[in-house]
XYZ file of C-alpha atoms in Angstrom:
516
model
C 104.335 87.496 136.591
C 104.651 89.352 133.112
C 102.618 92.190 132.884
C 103.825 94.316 130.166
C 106.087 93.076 126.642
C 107.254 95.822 124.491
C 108.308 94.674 120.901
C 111.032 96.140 119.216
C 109.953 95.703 115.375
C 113.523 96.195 113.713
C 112.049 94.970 110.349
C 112.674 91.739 108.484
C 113.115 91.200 104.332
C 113.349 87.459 103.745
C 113.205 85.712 100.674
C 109.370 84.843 101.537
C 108.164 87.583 103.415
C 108.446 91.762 104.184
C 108.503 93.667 107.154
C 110.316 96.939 106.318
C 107.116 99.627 106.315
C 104.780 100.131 104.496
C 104.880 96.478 105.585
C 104.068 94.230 108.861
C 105.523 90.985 108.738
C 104.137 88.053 110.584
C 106.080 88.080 113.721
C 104.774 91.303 115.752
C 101.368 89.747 115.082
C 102.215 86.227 116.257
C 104.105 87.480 119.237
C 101.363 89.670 120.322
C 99.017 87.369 119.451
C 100.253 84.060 121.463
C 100.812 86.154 124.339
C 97.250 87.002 124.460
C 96.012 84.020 123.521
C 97.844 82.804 126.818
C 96.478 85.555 128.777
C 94.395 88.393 127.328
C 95.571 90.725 130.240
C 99.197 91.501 129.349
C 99.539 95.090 128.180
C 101.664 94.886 124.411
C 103.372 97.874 123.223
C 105.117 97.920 119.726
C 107.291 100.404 118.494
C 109.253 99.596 115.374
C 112.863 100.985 115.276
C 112.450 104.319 112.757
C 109.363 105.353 116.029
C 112.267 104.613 118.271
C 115.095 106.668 116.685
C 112.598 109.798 116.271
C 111.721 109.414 120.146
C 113.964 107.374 122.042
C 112.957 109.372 125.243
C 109.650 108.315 124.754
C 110.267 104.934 124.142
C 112.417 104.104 126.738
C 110.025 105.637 129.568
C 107.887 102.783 127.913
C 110.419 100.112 128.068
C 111.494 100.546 131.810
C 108.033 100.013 132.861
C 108.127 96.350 130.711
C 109.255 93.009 131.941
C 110.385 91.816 128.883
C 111.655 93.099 125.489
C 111.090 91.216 122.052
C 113.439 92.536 119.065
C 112.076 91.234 115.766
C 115.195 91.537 113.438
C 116.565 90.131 109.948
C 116.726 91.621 107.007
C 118.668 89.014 104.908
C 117.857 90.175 101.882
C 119.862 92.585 100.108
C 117.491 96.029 99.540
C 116.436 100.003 99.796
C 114.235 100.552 101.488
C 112.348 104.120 100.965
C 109.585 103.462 104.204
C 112.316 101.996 106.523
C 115.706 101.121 107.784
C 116.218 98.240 109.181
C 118.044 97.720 112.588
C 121.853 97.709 112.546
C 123.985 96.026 114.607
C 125.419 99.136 116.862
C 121.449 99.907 117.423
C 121.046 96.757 118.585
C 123.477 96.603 120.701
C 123.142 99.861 122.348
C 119.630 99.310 122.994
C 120.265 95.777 124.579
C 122.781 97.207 126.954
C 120.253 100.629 128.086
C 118.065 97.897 128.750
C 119.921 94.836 129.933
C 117.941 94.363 133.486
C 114.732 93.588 131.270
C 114.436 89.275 130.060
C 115.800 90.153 126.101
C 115.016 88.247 123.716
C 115.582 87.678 119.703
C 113.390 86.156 117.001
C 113.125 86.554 113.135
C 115.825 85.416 110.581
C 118.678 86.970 112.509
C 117.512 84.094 115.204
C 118.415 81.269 112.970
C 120.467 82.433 110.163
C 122.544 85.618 112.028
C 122.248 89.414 111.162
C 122.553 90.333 107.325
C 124.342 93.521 107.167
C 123.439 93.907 102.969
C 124.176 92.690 100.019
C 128.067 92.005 99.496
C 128.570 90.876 102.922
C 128.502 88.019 105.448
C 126.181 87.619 107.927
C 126.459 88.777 111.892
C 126.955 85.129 113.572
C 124.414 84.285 115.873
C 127.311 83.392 118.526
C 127.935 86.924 118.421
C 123.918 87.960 118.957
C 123.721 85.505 121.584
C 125.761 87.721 124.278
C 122.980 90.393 123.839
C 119.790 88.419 125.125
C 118.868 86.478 127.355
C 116.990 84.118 124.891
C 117.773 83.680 121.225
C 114.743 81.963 119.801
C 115.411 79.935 115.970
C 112.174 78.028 116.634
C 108.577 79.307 115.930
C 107.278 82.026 118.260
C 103.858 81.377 118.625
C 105.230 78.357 120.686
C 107.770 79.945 122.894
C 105.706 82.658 123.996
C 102.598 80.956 124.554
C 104.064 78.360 126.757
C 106.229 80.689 128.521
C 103.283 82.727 129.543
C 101.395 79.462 130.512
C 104.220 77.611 132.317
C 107.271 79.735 132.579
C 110.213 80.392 130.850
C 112.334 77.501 131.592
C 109.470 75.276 129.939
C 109.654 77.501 126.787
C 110.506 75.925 123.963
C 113.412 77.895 122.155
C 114.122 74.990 119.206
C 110.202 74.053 118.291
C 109.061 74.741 114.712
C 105.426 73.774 113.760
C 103.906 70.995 112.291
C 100.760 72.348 111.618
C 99.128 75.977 112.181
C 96.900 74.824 114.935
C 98.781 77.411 117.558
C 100.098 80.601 114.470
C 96.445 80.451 113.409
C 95.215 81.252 117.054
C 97.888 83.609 117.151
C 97.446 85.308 113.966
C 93.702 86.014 114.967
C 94.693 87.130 118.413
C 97.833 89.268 117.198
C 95.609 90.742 114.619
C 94.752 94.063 116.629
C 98.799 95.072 117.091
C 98.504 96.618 113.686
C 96.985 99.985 115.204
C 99.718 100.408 116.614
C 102.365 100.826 113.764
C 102.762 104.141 112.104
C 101.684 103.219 108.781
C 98.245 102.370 110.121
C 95.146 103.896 108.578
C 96.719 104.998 105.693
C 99.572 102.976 103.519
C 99.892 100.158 105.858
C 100.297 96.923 103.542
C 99.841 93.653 106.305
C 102.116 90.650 104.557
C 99.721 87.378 105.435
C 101.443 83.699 105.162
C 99.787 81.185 103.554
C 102.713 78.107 103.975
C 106.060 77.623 105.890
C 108.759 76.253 103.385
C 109.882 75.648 99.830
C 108.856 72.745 97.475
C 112.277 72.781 96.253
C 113.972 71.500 99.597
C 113.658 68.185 98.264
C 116.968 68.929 96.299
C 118.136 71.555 98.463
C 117.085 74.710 96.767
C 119.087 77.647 96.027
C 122.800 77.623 97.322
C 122.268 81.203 99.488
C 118.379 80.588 99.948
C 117.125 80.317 103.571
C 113.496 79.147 102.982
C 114.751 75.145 101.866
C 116.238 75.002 105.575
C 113.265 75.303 107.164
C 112.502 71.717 106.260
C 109.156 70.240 104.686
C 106.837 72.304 103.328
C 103.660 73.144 105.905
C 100.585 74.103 104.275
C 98.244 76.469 106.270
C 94.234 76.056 105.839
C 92.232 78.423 103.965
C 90.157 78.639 106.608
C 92.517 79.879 109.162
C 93.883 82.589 106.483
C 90.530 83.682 105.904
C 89.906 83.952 109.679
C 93.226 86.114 110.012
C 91.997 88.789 107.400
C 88.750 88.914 108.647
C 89.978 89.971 112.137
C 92.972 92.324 110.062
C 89.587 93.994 108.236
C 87.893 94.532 111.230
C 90.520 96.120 113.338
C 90.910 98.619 109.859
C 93.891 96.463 107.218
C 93.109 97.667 103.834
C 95.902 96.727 101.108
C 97.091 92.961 101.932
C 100.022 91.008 100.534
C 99.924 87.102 99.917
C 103.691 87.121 100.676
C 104.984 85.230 103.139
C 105.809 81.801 100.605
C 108.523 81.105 98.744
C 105.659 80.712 95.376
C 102.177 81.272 95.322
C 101.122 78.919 92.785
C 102.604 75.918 95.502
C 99.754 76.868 97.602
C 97.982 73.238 98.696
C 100.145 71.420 95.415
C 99.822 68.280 93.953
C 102.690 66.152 94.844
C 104.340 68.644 97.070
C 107.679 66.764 98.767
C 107.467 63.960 96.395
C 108.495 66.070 93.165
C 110.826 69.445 92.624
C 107.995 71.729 91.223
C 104.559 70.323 92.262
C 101.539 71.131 90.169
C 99.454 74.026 90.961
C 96.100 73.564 92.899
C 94.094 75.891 90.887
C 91.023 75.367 92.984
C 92.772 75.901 96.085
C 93.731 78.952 94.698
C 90.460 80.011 93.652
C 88.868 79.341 96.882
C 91.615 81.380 99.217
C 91.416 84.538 96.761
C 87.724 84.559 95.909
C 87.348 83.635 100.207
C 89.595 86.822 100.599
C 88.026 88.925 98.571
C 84.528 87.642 99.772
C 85.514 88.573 103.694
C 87.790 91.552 103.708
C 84.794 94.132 103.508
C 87.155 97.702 103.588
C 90.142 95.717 101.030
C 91.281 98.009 98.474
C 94.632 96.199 97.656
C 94.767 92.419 96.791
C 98.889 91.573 95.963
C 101.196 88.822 95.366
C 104.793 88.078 95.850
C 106.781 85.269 95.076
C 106.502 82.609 92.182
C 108.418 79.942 90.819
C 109.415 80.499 87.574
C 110.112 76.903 87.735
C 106.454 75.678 88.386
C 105.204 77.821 85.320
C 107.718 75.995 83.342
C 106.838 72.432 84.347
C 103.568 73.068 84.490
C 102.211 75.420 81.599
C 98.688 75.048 81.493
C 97.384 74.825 85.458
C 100.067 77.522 85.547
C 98.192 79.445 83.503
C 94.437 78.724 84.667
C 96.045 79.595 88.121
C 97.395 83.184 87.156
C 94.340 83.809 85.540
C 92.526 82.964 89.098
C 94.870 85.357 90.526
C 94.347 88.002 88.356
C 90.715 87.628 88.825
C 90.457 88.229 92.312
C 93.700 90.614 93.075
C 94.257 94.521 91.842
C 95.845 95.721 89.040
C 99.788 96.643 89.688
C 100.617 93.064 90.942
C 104.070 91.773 90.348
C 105.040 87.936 90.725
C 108.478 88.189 91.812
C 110.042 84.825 89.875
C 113.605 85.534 90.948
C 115.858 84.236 88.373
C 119.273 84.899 89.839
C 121.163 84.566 86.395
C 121.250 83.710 83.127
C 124.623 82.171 83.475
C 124.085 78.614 82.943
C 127.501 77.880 84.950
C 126.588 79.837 87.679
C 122.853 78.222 87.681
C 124.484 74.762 88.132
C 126.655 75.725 90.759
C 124.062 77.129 92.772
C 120.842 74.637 91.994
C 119.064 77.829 90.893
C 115.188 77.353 89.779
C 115.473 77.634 86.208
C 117.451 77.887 83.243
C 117.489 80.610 80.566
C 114.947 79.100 78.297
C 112.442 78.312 80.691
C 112.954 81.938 82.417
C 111.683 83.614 79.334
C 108.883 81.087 78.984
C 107.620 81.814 82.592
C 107.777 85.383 81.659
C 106.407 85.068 78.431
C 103.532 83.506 80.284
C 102.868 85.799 82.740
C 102.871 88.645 80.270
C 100.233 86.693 78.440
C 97.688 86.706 81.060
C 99.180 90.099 82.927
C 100.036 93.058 80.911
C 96.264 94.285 80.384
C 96.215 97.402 82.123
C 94.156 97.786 85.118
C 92.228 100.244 86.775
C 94.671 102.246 88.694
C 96.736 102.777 85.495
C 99.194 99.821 85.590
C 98.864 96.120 84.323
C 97.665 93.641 86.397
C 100.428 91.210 86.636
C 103.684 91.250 85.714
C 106.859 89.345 86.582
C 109.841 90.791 88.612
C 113.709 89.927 88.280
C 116.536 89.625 90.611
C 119.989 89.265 89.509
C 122.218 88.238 91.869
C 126.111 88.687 91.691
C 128.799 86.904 93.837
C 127.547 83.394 93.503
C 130.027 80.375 93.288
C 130.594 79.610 89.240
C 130.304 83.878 88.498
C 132.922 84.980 85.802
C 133.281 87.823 83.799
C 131.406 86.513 80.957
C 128.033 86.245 83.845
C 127.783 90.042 83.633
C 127.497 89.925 79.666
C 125.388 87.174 79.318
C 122.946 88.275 82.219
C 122.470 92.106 80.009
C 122.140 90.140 76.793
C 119.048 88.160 78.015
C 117.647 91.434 79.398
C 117.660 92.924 76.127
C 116.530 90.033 74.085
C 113.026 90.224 76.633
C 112.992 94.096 75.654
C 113.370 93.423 72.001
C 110.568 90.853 72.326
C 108.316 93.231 73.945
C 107.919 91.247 76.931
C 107.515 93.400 80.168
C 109.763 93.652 83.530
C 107.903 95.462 86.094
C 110.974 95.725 87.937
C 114.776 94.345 88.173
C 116.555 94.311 91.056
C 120.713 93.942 90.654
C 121.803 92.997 94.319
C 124.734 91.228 95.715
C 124.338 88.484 97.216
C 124.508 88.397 101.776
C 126.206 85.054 102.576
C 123.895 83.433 106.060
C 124.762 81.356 108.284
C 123.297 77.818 107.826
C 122.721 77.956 103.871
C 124.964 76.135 102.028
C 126.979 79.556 100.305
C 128.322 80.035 104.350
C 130.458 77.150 104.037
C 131.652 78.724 101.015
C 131.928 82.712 101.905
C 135.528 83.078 101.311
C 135.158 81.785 97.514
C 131.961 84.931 97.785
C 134.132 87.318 98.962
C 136.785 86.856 96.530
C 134.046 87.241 93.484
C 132.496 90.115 95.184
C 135.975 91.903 95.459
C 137.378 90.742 91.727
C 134.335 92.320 90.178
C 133.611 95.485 92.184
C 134.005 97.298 89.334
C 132.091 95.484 86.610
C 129.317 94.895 88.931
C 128.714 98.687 88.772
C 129.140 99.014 85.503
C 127.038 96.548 84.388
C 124.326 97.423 86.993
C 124.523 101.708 85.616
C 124.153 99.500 81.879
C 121.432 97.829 82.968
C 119.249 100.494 84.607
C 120.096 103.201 81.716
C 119.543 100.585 79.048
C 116.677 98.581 80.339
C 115.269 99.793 83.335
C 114.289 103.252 81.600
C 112.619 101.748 78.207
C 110.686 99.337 80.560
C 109.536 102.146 82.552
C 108.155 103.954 79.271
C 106.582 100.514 78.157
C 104.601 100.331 81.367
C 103.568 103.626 81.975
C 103.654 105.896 78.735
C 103.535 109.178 78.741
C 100.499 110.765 79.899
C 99.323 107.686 81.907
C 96.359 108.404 85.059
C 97.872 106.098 87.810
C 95.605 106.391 90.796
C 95.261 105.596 94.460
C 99.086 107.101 95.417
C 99.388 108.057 98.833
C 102.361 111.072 99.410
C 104.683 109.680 102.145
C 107.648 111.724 102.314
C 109.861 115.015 100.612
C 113.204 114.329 99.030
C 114.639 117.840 98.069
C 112.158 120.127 96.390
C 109.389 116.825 95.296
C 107.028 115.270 96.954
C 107.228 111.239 97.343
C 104.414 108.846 96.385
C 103.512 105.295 95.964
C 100.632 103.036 95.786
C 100.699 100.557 98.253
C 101.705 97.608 96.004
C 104.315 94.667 95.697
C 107.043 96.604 94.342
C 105.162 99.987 94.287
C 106.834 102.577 91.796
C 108.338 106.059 93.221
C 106.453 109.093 91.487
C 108.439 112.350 92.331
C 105.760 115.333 92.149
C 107.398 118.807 91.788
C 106.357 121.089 95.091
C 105.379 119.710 98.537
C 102.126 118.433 98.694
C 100.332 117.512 102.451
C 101.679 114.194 103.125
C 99.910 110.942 104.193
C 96.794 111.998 101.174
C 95.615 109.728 98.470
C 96.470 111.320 95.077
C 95.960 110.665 91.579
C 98.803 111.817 89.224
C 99.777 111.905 85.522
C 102.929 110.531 84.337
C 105.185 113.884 82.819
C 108.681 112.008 82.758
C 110.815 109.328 83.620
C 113.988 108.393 85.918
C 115.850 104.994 85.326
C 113.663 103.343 88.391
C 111.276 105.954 89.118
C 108.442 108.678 87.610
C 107.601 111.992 87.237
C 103.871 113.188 87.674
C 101.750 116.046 88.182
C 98.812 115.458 90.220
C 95.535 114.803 88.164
């Protein structure tokens, strides 16, 4: 009989979905929340892996008491992280083998697609994880867990994925409550909420190193059973929310999803999840996005458009639409099946800017578009690296606005179609070492910085910051946001308190202030 789990959050960063903190990703809430939807008795403890390494005394007193252990791992894509660091390998393994009389088992990314150890590498196997637990789950939790509790573990289901969201929306509302229990809650804690399971473009195949298109057809989840989430996430205390967890927002209940690449927006779908949101979530005070498709913008202008504005309507200012982008190499877009070429990048931007770079009121626009470039990808040359700043600075010169670009290199997974070709990765990754850090310097000194001053000029009130941590002689804040900006305040100030601050000064990624 199980009666007590303990979850071992070592964060997740997919390509639809956060869990490094300020964050909670989906899976603590659907583990906790199937098991208690089997049986409401079990006792659930989370700790997430920075609680552990500040008490490990503490937590393991916990963890011998506990039947089973759940590590939630998987950060596959390349970042930094200023809340968080995600679990590494040796962690892992030395807390597997302090603990190896308790049932172990693994679920998150790292359960399907192996352990991504940053950008510029390839992936832990999953052959290798295996040896550490007991059960290495690629399927769906929700289902594993529940029928585990209900009929034992050798009826679990370790392969199932869902068809629907008749069991993850039962879990979501019973898992809701685990969020008092992470140690962002009741101040920045930003709770990432799914809204479908898979990408539009898997009809083609997607993005060479992408692992959303493997998770098969795309799954749509009801607006009811969102809205019933985030009223249960308000009344256990959630405040600043995320509509994250999708590879593009403006997919959400599309026309023609699976029959064409980029489906046409639902704009009344759209309407009715944000205005439902911000009709139930009494105590919200942050309303964000993630990820769109520049793609769908592109072949699909207008109910692109009318479904931005929706968004805009209903969210809070600061909100970036992350529309990827990859490169501007046309080569290396072909090679890889990215989403979009060069012209129809700058269109999608040029269309968000239109209907996003009003400033809102906690002193930065509403809605602006977010970059990646991505280096190591099959078809990469020399030329990539001047072609890639050349597009930057024609969107500067336009006046177009970035609210942030992120230069990474690419993590090779297992079970995307770049693992079959990791050796031909390596070899780009280790040709251009040194012009990928050149060009990356180029880029933040040259664009980052002027986009900065475009966004927030001199002067600027930004408001709602809450200080999290000291570096040196400053205090650290953010808002909670997609993407939030690092203001460095001179002196340390009490930490964990909302400020208001004027920007003094400027960084290439981050901002001086003086509190207001």
């Amino acid at each position: 009989m199980i009666r007590r789990v303990v979850i071992i959050d070592g964060y997740t960063d997919e390509p639809a979905g956060l869990g490094v903190p300020p964050y909670i990703n989906t899976y603590p809430r659907l583990v906790a929340g199937s098991i208690w939807f089997a049986d409401k008795s079990i006792d659930v403890k989370y700790f997430t892996i920075d609680m552990i390494r500040q008490n490990i005394e503490k937590f393991m007193k916990i963890a011998k008491t506990c039947d089973v252990i759940v590590v939630i791992a998987g950060a596959e894509v390349p970042g930094r992280y200023l809340g968080g660091k995600p679990i590494t390998i040796g962690e892992l393994e030395r807390l597997m083998m302090l603990l190896d009389e308790k049932i172990r088992i693994l679920i998150g990314p790292a359960a399907r697609f192996g352990m991504g150890l940053g950008g510029g590498t390839i992936a832990f196997s999953i052959r290798r994880l295996k040896r550490l637990f007991e059960y290495v789950v690629p399927g769906d939790p929700e289902f594993f867990f529940y029928e585990a509790i209900k009929y034992g573990w050798e009826k679990a289901p370790i392969i199932k994925v869902r068809q629907n969201y008749d069991l993850a929306n039962k879990s979501f509302y019973y898992g809701a409550k685990i969020i008092k229990q992470h140690p962002n809650y009741g101040w920045n804690l930003i709770v990432e909420i799914e809204t479908f399971r898979g990408c539009p473009r898997y009809i083609t195949g997607g993005c060479s190193f992408c692992i959303e298109p493997r998770t098969g057809m795309v799954v749509y989840r009801s607006i009811e059973g969102i809205l019933k989430e985030i009223e249960a996430l308000d009344r256990f205390g959630a405040k600043h929310y995320r509509i994250g967890k999708q590879p593009d927002i403006l997919a959400y209940m599309a026309y023609d999803t699976g029959k064409i690449e980029f489906p046409k927006p639902n704009v009344n779908a759209l309407r009715r999840l944000f205005h439902g949101i911000r009709s139930i979530a009494i105590n919200l005070k942050i309303l964000h996005i993630d990820n769109v498709n520049p793609g769908t913008i592109a072949h699909n202008k207008d109910e692109a458009l009318e479904a931005l504005k929706i968004i805009i309507k209903y969210h809070t200012s600061g909100d970036v639409a992350a529309i990827g982008i990859e490169s501007f190499d046309s080569k290396v877009i072909k090679y890889n099946n990215l989403k979009v070429y060069p012209d129809e990048a700058l269109e999608a931007i040029r269309i968000i800017n239109r209907v996003g770079s009003k400033r809102g009121w906690n002193g930065l626009p509403e809605l602006l578009p977010g970059i990646n470039l991505l280096y190591g990808l099959p078809g990469e040359s020399r030329d990539t690296y001047r072609i890639n700043l050349e597009y930057l600075y024609k969107i500067l010169n336009e006046g177009l606005l970035i609210r942030r670009i992120n230069v990474r290199k690419v993590t090779v997974l297992e079970n995307t179609p770049l693992w079959l070709r990791k050796d031909e990765v390596e070899h780009l990754l280790k040709k251009h070492h040194s012009l990928y850090g050149i060009y990356r310097r180029r880029i933040m000194d040259e664009i980052d910085r002027n986009m900065l001053r475009k966004i927030l000029p001199q002067n600027t009130i930004v408001r709602y910051l809450y200080t999290e941590k000291y570096i040196g002689r400053y205090t650290i804040a953010r808002q909670p946001a997609s993407y939030p900006i690092v203001f460095y305040i001179e002196g340390h100030y009490p930490l964990r308190k909302v400020i208001d601050l004027r920007v003094i000064g400027y960084k290439a990624k981050s901002v001086y202030g003086e509190i207001f």
